[in-house]
mmCIF file of C-alpha atoms and ligand atoms in Angstrom:
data_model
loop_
_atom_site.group_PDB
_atom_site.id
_atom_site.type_symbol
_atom_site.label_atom_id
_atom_site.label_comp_id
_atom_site.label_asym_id
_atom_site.label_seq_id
_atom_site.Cartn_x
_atom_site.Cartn_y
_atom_site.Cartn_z
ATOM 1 C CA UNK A 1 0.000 0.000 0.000
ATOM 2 C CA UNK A 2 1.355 3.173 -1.160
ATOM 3 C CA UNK A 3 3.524 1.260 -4.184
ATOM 4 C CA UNK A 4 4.889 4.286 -6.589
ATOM 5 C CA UNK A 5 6.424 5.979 -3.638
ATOM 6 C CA UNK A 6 9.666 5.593 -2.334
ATOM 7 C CA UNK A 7 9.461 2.696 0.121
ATOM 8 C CA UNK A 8 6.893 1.046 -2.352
ATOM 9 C CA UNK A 9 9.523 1.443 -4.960
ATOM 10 C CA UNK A 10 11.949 -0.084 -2.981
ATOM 11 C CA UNK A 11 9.577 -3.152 -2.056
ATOM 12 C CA UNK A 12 9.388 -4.003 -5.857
ATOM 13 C CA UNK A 13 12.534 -3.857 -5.950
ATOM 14 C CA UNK A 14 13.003 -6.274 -3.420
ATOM 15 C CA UNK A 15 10.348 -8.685 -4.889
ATOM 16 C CA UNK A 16 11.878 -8.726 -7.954
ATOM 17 C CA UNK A 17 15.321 -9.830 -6.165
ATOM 18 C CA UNK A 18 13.091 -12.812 -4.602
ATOM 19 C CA UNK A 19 10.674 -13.613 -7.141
ATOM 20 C CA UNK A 20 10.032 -17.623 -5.893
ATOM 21 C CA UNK A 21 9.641 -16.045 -2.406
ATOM 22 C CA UNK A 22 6.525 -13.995 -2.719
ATOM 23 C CA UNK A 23 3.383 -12.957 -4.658
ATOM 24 C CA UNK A 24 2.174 -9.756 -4.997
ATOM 25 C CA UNK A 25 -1.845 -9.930 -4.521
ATOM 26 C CA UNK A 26 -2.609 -6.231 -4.495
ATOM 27 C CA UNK A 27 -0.666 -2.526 -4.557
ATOM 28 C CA UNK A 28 -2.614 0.586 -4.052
ATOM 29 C CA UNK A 29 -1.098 4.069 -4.430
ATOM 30 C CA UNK A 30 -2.159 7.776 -3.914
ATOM 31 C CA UNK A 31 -1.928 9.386 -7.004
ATOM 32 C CA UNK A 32 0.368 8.292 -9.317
ATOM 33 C CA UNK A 33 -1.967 5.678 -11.202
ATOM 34 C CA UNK A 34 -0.157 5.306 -14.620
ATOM 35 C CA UNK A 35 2.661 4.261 -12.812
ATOM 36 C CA UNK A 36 0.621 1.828 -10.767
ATOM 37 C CA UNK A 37 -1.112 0.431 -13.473
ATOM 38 C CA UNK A 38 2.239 -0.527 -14.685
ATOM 39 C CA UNK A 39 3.115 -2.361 -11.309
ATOM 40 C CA UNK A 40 -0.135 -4.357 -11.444
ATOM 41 C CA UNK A 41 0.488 -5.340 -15.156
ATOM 42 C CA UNK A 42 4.388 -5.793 -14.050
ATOM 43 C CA UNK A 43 3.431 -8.123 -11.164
ATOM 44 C CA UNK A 44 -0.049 -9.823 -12.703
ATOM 45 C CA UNK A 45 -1.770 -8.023 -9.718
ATOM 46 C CA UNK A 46 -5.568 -9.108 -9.723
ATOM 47 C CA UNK A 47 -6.905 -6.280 -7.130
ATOM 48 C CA UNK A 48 -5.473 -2.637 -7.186
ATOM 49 C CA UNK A 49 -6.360 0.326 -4.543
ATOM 50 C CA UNK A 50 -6.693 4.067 -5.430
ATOM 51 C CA UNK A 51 -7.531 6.589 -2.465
ATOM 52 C CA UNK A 52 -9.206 9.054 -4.712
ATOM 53 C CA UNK A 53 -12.575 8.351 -6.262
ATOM 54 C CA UNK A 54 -11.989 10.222 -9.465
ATOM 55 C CA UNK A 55 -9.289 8.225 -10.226
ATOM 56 C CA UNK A 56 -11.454 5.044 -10.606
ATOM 57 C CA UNK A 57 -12.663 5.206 -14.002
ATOM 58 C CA UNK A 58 -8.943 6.098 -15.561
ATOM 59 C CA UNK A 59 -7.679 3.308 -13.632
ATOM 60 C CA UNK A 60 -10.577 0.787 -14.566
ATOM 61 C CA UNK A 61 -9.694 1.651 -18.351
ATOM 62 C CA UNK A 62 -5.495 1.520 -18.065
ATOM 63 C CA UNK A 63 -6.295 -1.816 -16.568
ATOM 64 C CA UNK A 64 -9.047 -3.595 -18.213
ATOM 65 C CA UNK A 65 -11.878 -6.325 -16.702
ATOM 66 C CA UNK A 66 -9.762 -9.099 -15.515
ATOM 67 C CA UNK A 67 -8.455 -6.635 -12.617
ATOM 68 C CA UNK A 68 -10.717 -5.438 -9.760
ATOM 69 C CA UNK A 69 -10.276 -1.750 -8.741
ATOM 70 C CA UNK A 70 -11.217 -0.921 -5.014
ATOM 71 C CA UNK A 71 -11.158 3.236 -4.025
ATOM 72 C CA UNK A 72 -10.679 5.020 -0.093
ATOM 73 C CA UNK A 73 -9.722 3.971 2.972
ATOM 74 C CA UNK A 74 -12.233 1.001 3.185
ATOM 75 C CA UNK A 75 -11.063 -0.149 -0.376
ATOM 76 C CA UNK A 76 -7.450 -0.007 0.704
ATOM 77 C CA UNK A 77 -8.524 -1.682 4.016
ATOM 78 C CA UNK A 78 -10.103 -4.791 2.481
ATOM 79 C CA UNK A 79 -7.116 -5.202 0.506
ATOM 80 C CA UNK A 80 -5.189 -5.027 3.875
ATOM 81 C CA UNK A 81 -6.888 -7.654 4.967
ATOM 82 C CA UNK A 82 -6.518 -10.140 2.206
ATOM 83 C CA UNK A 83 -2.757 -10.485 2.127
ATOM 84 C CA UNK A 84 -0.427 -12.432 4.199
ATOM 85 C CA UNK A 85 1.923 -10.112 4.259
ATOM 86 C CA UNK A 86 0.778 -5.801 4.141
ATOM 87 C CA UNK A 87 3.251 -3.084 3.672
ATOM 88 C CA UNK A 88 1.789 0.100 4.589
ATOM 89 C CA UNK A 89 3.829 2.911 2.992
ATOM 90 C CA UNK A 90 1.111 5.006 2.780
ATOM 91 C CA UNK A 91 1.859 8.428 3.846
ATOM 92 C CA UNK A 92 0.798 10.204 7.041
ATOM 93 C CA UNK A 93 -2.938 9.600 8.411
ATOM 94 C CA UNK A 94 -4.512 8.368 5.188
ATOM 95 C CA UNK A 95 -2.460 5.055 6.162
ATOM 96 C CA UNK A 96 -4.918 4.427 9.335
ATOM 97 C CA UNK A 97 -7.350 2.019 7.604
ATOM 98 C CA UNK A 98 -4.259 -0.288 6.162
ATOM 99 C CA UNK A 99 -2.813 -0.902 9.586
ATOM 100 C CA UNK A 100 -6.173 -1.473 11.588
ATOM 101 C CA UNK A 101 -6.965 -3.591 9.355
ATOM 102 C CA UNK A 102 -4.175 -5.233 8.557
ATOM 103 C CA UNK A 103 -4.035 -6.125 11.845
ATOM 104 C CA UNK A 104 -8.139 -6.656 12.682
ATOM 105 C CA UNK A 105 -7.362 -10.019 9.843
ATOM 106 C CA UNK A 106 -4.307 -11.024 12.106
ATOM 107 C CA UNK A 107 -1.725 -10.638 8.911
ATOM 108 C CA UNK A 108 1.671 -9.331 9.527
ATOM 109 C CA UNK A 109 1.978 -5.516 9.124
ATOM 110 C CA UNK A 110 5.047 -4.212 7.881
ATOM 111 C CA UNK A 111 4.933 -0.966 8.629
ATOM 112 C CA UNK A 112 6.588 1.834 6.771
ATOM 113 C CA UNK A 113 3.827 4.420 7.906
ATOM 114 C CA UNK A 114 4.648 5.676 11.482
ATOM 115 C CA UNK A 115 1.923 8.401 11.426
ATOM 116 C CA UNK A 116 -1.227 6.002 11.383
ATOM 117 C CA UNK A 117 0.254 4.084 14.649
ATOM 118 C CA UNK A 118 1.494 6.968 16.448
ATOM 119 C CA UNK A 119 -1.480 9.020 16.301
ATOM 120 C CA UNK A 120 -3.644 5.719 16.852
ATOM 121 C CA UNK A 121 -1.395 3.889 19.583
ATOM 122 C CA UNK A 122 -4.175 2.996 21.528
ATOM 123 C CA UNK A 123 -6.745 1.818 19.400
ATOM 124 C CA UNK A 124 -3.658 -0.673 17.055
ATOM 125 C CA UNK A 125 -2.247 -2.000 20.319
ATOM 126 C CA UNK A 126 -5.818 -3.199 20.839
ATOM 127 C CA UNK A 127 -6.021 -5.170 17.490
ATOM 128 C CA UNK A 128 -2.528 -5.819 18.022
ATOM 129 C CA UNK A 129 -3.849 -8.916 20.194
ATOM 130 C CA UNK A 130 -5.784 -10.840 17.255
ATOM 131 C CA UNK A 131 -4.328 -14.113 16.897
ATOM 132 C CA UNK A 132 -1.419 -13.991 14.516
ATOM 133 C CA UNK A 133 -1.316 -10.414 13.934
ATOM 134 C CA UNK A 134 2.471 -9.122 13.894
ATOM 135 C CA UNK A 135 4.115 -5.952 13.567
ATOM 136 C CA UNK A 136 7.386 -5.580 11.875
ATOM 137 C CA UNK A 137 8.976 -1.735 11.426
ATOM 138 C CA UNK A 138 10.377 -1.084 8.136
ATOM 139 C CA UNK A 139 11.484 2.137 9.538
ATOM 140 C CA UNK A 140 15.429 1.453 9.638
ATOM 141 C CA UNK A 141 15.373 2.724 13.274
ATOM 142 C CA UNK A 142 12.952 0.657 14.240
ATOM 143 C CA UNK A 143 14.032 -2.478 12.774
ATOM 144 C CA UNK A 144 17.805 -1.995 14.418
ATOM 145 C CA UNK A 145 15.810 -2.315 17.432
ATOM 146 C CA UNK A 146 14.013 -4.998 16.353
ATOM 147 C CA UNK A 147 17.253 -6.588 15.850
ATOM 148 C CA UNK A 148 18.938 -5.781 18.730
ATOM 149 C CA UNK A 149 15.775 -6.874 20.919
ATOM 150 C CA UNK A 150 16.576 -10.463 19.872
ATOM 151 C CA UNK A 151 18.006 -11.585 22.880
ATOM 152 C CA UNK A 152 15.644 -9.475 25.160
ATOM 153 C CA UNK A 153 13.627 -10.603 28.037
ATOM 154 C CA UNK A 154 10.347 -11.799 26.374
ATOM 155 C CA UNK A 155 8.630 -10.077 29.651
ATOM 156 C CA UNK A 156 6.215 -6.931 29.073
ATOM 157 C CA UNK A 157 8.239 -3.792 28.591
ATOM 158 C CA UNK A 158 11.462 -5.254 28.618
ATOM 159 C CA UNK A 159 12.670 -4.871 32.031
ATOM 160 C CA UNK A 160 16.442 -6.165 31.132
ATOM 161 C CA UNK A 161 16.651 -2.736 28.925
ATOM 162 C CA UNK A 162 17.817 0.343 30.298
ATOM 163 C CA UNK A 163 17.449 2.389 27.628
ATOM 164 C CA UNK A 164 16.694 2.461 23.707
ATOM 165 C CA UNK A 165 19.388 4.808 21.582
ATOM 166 C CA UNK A 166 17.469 5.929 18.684
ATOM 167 C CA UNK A 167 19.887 7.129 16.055
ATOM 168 C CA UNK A 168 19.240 10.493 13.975
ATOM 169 C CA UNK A 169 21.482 11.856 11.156
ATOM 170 C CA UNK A 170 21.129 15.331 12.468
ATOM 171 C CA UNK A 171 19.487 16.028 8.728
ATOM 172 C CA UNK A 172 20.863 18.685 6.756
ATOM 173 C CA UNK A 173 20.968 21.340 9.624
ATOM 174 C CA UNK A 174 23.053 19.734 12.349
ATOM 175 C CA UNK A 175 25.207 22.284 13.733
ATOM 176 C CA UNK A 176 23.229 25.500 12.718
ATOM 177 C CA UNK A 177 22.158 27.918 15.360
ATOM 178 C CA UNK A 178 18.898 29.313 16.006
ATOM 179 C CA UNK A 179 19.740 32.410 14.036
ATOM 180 C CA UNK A 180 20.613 30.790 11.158
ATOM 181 C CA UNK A 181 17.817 27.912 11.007
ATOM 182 C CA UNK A 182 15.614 30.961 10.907
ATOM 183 C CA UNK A 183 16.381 31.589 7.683
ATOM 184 C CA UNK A 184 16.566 27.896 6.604
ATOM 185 C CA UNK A 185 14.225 27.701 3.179
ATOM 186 C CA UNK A 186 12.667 24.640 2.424
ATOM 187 C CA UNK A 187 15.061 23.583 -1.171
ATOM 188 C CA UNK A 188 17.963 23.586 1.796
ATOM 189 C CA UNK A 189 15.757 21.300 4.081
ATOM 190 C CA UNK A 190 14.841 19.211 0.994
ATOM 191 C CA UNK A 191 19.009 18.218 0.470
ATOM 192 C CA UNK A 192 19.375 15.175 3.114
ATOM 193 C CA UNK A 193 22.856 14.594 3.670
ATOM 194 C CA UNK A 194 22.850 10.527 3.519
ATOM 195 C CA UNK A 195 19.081 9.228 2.831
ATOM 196 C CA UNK A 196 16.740 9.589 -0.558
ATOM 197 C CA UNK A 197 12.848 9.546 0.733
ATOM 198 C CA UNK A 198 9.936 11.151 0.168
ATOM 199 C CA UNK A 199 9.422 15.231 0.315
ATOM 200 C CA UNK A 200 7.363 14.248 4.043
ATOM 201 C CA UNK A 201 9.902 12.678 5.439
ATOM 202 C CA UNK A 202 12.624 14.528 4.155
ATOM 203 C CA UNK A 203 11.394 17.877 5.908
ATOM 204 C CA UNK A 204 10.406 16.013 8.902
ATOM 205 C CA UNK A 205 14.171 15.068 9.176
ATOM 206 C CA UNK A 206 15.530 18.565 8.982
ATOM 207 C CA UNK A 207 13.313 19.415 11.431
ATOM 208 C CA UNK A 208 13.801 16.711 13.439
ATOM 209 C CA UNK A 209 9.976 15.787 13.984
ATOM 210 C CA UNK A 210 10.894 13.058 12.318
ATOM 211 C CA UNK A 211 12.950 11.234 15.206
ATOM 212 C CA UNK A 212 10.492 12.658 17.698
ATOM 213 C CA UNK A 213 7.617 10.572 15.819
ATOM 214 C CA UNK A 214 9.907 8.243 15.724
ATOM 215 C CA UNK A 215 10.549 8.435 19.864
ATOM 216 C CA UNK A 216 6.786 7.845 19.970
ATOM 217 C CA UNK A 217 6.722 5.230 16.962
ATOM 218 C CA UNK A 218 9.432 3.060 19.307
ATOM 219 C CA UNK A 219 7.404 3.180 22.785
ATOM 220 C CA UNK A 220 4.392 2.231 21.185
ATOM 221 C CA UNK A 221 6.047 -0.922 19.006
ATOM 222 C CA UNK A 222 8.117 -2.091 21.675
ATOM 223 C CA UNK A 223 6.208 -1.479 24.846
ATOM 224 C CA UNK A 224 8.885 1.162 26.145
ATOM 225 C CA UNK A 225 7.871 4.608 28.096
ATOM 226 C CA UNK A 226 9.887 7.480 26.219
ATOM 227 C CA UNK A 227 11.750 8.146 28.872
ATOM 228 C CA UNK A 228 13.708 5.275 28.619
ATOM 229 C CA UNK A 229 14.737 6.267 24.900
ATOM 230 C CA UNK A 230 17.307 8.579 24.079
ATOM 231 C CA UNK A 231 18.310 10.447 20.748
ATOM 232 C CA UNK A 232 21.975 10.015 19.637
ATOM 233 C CA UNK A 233 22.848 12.088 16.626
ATOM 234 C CA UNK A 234 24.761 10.034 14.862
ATOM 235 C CA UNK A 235 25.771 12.028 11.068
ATOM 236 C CA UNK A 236 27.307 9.283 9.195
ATOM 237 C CA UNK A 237 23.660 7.242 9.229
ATOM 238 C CA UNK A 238 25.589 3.497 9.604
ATOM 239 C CA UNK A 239 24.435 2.597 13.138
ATOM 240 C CA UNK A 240 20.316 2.454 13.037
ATOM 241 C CA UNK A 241 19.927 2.053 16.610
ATOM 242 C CA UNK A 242 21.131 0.451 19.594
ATOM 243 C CA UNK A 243 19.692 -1.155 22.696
ATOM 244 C CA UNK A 244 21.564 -0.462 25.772
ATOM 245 C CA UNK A 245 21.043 -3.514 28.999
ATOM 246 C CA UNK A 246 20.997 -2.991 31.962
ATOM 247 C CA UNK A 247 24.557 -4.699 32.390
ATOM 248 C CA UNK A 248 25.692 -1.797 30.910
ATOM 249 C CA UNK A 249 26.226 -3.657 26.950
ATOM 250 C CA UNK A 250 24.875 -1.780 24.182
ATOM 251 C CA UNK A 251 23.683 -3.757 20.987
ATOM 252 C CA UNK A 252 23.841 -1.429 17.523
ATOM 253 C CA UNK A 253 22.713 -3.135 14.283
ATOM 254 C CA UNK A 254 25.213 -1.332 11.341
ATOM 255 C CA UNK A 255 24.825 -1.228 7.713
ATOM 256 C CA UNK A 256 24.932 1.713 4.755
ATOM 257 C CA UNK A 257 21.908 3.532 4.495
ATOM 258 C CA UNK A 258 19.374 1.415 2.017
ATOM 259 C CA UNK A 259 15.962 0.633 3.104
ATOM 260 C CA UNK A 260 15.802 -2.242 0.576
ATOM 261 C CA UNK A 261 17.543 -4.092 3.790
ATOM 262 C CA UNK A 262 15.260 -3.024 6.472
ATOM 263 C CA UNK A 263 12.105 -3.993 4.350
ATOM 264 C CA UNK A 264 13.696 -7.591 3.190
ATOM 265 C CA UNK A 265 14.401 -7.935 6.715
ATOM 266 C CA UNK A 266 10.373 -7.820 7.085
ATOM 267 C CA UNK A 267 9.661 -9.483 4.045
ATOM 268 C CA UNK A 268 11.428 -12.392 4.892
ATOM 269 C CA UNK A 269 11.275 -12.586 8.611
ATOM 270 C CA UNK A 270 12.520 -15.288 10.015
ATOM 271 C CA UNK A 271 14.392 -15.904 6.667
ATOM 272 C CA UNK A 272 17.115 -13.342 5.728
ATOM 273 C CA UNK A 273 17.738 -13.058 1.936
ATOM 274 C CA UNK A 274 21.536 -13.508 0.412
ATOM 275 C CA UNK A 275 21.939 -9.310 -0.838
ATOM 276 C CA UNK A 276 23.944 -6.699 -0.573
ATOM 277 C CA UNK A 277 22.468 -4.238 -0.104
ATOM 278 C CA UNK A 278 23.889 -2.019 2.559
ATOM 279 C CA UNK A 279 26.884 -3.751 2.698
ATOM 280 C CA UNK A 280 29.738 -2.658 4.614
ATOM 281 C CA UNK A 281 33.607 -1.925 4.124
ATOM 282 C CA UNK A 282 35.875 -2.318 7.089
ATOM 283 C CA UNK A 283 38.964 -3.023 4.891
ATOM 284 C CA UNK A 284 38.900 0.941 4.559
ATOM 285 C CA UNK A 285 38.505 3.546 7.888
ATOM 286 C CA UNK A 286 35.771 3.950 8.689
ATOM 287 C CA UNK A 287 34.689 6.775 11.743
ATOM 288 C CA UNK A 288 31.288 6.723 13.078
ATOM 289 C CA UNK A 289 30.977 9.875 15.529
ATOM 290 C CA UNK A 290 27.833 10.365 18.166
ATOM 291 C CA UNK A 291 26.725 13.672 19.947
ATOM 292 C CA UNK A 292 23.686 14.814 21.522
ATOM 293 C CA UNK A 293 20.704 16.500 19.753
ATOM 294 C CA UNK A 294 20.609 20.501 19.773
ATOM 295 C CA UNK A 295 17.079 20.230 21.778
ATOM 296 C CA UNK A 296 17.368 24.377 22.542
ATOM 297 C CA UNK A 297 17.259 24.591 18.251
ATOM 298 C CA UNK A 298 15.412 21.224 17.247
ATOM 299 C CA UNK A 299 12.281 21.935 19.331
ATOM 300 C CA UNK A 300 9.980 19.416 17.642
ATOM 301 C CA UNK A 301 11.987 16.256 19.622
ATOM 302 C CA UNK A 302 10.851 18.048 23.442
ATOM 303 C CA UNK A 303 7.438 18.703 21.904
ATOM 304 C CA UNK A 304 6.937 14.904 21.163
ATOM 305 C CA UNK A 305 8.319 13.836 24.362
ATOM 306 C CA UNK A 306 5.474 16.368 25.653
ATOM 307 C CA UNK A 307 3.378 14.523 23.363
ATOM 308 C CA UNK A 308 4.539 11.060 24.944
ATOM 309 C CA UNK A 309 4.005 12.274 28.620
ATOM 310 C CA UNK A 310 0.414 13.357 28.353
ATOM 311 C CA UNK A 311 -0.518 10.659 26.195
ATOM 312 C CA UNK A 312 -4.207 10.153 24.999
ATOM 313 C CA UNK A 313 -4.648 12.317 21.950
ATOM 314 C CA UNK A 314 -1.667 14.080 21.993
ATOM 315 C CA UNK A 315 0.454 11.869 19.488
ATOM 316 C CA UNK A 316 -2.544 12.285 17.041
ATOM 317 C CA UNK A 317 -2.326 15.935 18.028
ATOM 318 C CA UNK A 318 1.128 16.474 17.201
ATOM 319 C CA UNK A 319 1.468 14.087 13.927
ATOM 320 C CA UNK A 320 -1.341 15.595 12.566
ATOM 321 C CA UNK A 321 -0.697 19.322 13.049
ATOM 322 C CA UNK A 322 2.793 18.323 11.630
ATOM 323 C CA UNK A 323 1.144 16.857 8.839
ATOM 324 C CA UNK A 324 -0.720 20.293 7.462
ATOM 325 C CA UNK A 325 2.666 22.075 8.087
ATOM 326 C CA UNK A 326 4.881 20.152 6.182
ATOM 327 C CA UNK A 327 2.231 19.832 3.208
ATOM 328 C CA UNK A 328 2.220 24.069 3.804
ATOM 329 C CA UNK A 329 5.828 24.239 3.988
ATOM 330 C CA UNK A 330 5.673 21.991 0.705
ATOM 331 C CA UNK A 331 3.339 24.280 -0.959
ATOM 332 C CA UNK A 332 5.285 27.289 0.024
ATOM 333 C CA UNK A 333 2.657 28.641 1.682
ATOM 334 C CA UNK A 334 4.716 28.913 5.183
ATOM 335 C CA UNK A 335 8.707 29.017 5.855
ATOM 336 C CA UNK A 336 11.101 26.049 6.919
ATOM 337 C CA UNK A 337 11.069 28.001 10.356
ATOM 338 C CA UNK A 338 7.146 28.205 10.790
ATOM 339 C CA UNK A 339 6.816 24.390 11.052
ATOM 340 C CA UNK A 340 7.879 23.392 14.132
ATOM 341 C CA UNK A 341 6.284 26.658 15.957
ATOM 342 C CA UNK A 342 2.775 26.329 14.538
ATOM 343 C CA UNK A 343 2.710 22.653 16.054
ATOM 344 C CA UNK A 344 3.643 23.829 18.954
ATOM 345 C CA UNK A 345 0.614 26.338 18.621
ATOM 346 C CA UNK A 346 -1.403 23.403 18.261
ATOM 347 C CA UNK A 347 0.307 21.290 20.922
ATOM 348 C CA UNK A 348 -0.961 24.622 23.386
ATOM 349 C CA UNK A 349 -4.195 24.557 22.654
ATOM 350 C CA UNK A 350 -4.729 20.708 23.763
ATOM 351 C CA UNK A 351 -6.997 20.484 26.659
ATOM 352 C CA UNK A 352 -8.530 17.371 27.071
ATOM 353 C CA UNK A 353 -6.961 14.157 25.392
ATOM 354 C CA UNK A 354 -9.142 11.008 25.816
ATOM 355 C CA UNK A 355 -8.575 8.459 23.059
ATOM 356 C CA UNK A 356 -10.798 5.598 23.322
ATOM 357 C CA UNK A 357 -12.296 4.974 19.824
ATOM 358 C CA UNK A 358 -11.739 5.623 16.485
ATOM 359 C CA UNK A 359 -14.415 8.417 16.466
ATOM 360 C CA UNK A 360 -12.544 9.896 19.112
ATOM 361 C CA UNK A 361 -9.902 9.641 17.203
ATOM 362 C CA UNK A 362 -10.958 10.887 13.880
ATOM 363 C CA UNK A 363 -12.378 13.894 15.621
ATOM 364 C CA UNK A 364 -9.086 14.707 17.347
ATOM 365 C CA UNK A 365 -7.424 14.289 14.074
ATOM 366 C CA UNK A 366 -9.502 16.934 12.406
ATOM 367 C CA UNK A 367 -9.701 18.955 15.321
ATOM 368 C CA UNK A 368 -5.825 19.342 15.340
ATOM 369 C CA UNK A 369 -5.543 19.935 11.335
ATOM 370 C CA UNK A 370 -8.377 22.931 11.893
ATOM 371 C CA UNK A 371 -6.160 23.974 14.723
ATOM 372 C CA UNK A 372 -2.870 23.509 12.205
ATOM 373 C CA UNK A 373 -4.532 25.610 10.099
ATOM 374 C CA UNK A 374 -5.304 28.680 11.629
ATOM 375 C CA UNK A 375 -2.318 28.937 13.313
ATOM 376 C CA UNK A 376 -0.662 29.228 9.667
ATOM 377 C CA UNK A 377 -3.808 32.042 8.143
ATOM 378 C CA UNK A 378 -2.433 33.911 11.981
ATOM 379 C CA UNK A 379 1.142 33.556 9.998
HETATM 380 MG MG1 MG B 401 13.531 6.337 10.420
#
């Protein structure tokens, strides 16, 4: 779900490396539907997912009768469930219905969309429990602790682990001051010094909302309260993550920076595949440096431990309100330097935070982006 963009890409890719492993049932994508058609004619997909209803018809004709064309959330949802295997790479909220599904028909979820489980924590760890439902982060962070995890205590919350060490790159602003990140414009955040993504993702790194989702992402995968994980800036991007005991060793899982490993890793879970991709070269030097996150200039990483503290809504609150400023940053309708301080306009403005249901949910969710919104017409 979510095939033409760049962690659907890099799926394909890896299911062309392994084509006796796997069969691709179904892809679904956003908007780019020529390109999608040619996946499901690539692949001999049967059933094919578009979130906009006026791309239905188009697709219907690129296609032809022999394949079945679903639309929306529900469409990509009953695709979700009718896999063994999902991949949400959807982007942002829209991927909500893939996971809770995914999940309701107790398939494994390998999840590439950290928005939809942040902002719905408590709801997915509820359909979490259905028999022989499994999450599996694609997110290269993520699946370093995954990794590292291995030889964890199997007990609730992992009481042998003193801390998790997520890993951040810094983006392409480590080391600027306040005064000069004020003037950051949004081509400079779009130049990420050692990963190729998606424009989302990409600004959420320079900003670095992107490891506080991620802060959030971890304690809700792994069962971990956010104050038992740490950011480590870590520029050269070759450590993912680590996983520091409670004797005091620390567990990193290393490779160069290629999500094709992370999401074989997934695919092929318990199996891994014979690839090189992200290989590594100690017969030259090699230096991997760590510092500590600029928290005083990266404000968005103490928001989302705010976010983590009060719990409830506030997640959903804080992805979501991201969400509307990064697409307004995108559109150049606000600065690189707005972003961060109109979430935290929303993040104020957060009273009450009950999250029981996905109405409640849903309603928070709009309730933030209305919030998002104004903030940036106040601009
Ligand atoms: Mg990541």
């Amino acid at each position: 779900m979510g095939a033409t963009g760049s962690i659907g890409r890099q799926t394909l890719d890896v299911l062309r490396s392994e084509p006796d492993s796997f069969n691709l049932v179904s892809v679904a994508a956003g908007t780019q539907i020529g390109k999608l058609c040619e996946i499901a004619a690539e692949f001999g997909v049967r059933r094919v997912g578009v979130t906009r209803p006026e791309d239905f018809v188009a697709t219907r004709e690129l296609l032809g009768d022999h394949v079945e064309v679903v639309v929306g959330g529900d469409g990509l949802a009953d695709l979700a469930a009718d896999a063994d295997i999902v991949v949400n790479a959807v982007v942002g909220f829209a991927g909500l219905p893939v996971t809770m599904a995914a999940l309701a028909a107790g398939r494994v979820l390998a999840l590439a969309n950290k928005e939809s489980f942040i902002a719905a924590a408590p709801l997915v760890q509820r359909v979490r429990m259905t028999p022989g439902a499994r999450v599996l982060p694609i997110d290269s962070e993520h699946c370093a602790i995954y990794q590292c995890l291995a030889d964890s205590s199997p007990e609730p919350g992992h009481p042998d682990v003193r801390r998790l060490l997520l890993t951040a790159s810094g983006g392409p602003f480590r080391g600027w001051s306040k005064v000069q990140l004020a003037a950051a414009t949004t081509q400079e955040a779009l130049r990420h010094p050692t990963w190729t993504m998606g424009p989302k993702i990409t600004i959420d790194s320079s900003t670095l909302m992107n490891k506080g989702l991620e802060v959030l992402e971890a304690s809700a995968l792994f069962g971990i309260e956010a104050n038992r994980i740490s950011v480590v800036v870590h520029p050269q991007s070759i450590v993912h993550s680590m996983v520091e005991y409670v004797d005091g060793s620390v567990i990193a899982q290393l490779s160069q920076p290629d999500m094709r490993l992370p999401i074989a890793y997934c695919l092929g879970r318990p199996v891994r595949f014979d690839h090189s991709w992200g290989a590594m070269d100690f017969t030259t030097e090699l230096t991997l440096s760590f510092e500590p996150p600029d928290l005083d200039a990266f404000a968005a990483i103490p928001l989302a431990y705010a976010a983590a503290q009060r719990g409830g809504a506030a997640p959903a609150w804080l992805s979501a309100a991201n969400e509307v400023a990064v697409a307004s940053c995108l559109h150049g309708e606000i600065r690189w330097a707005d972003i961060v301080p109109v979430v935290a306009t929303v993040m104020d403005g957060l009273d009450s935070a009950p999250l029981e249901t996905l109405e409640d949910l849903i309603a928070h969710d709009e309730l933030a982006r209305r919030r998002a919104r104004s903030a940036i017409s106040a601009l």
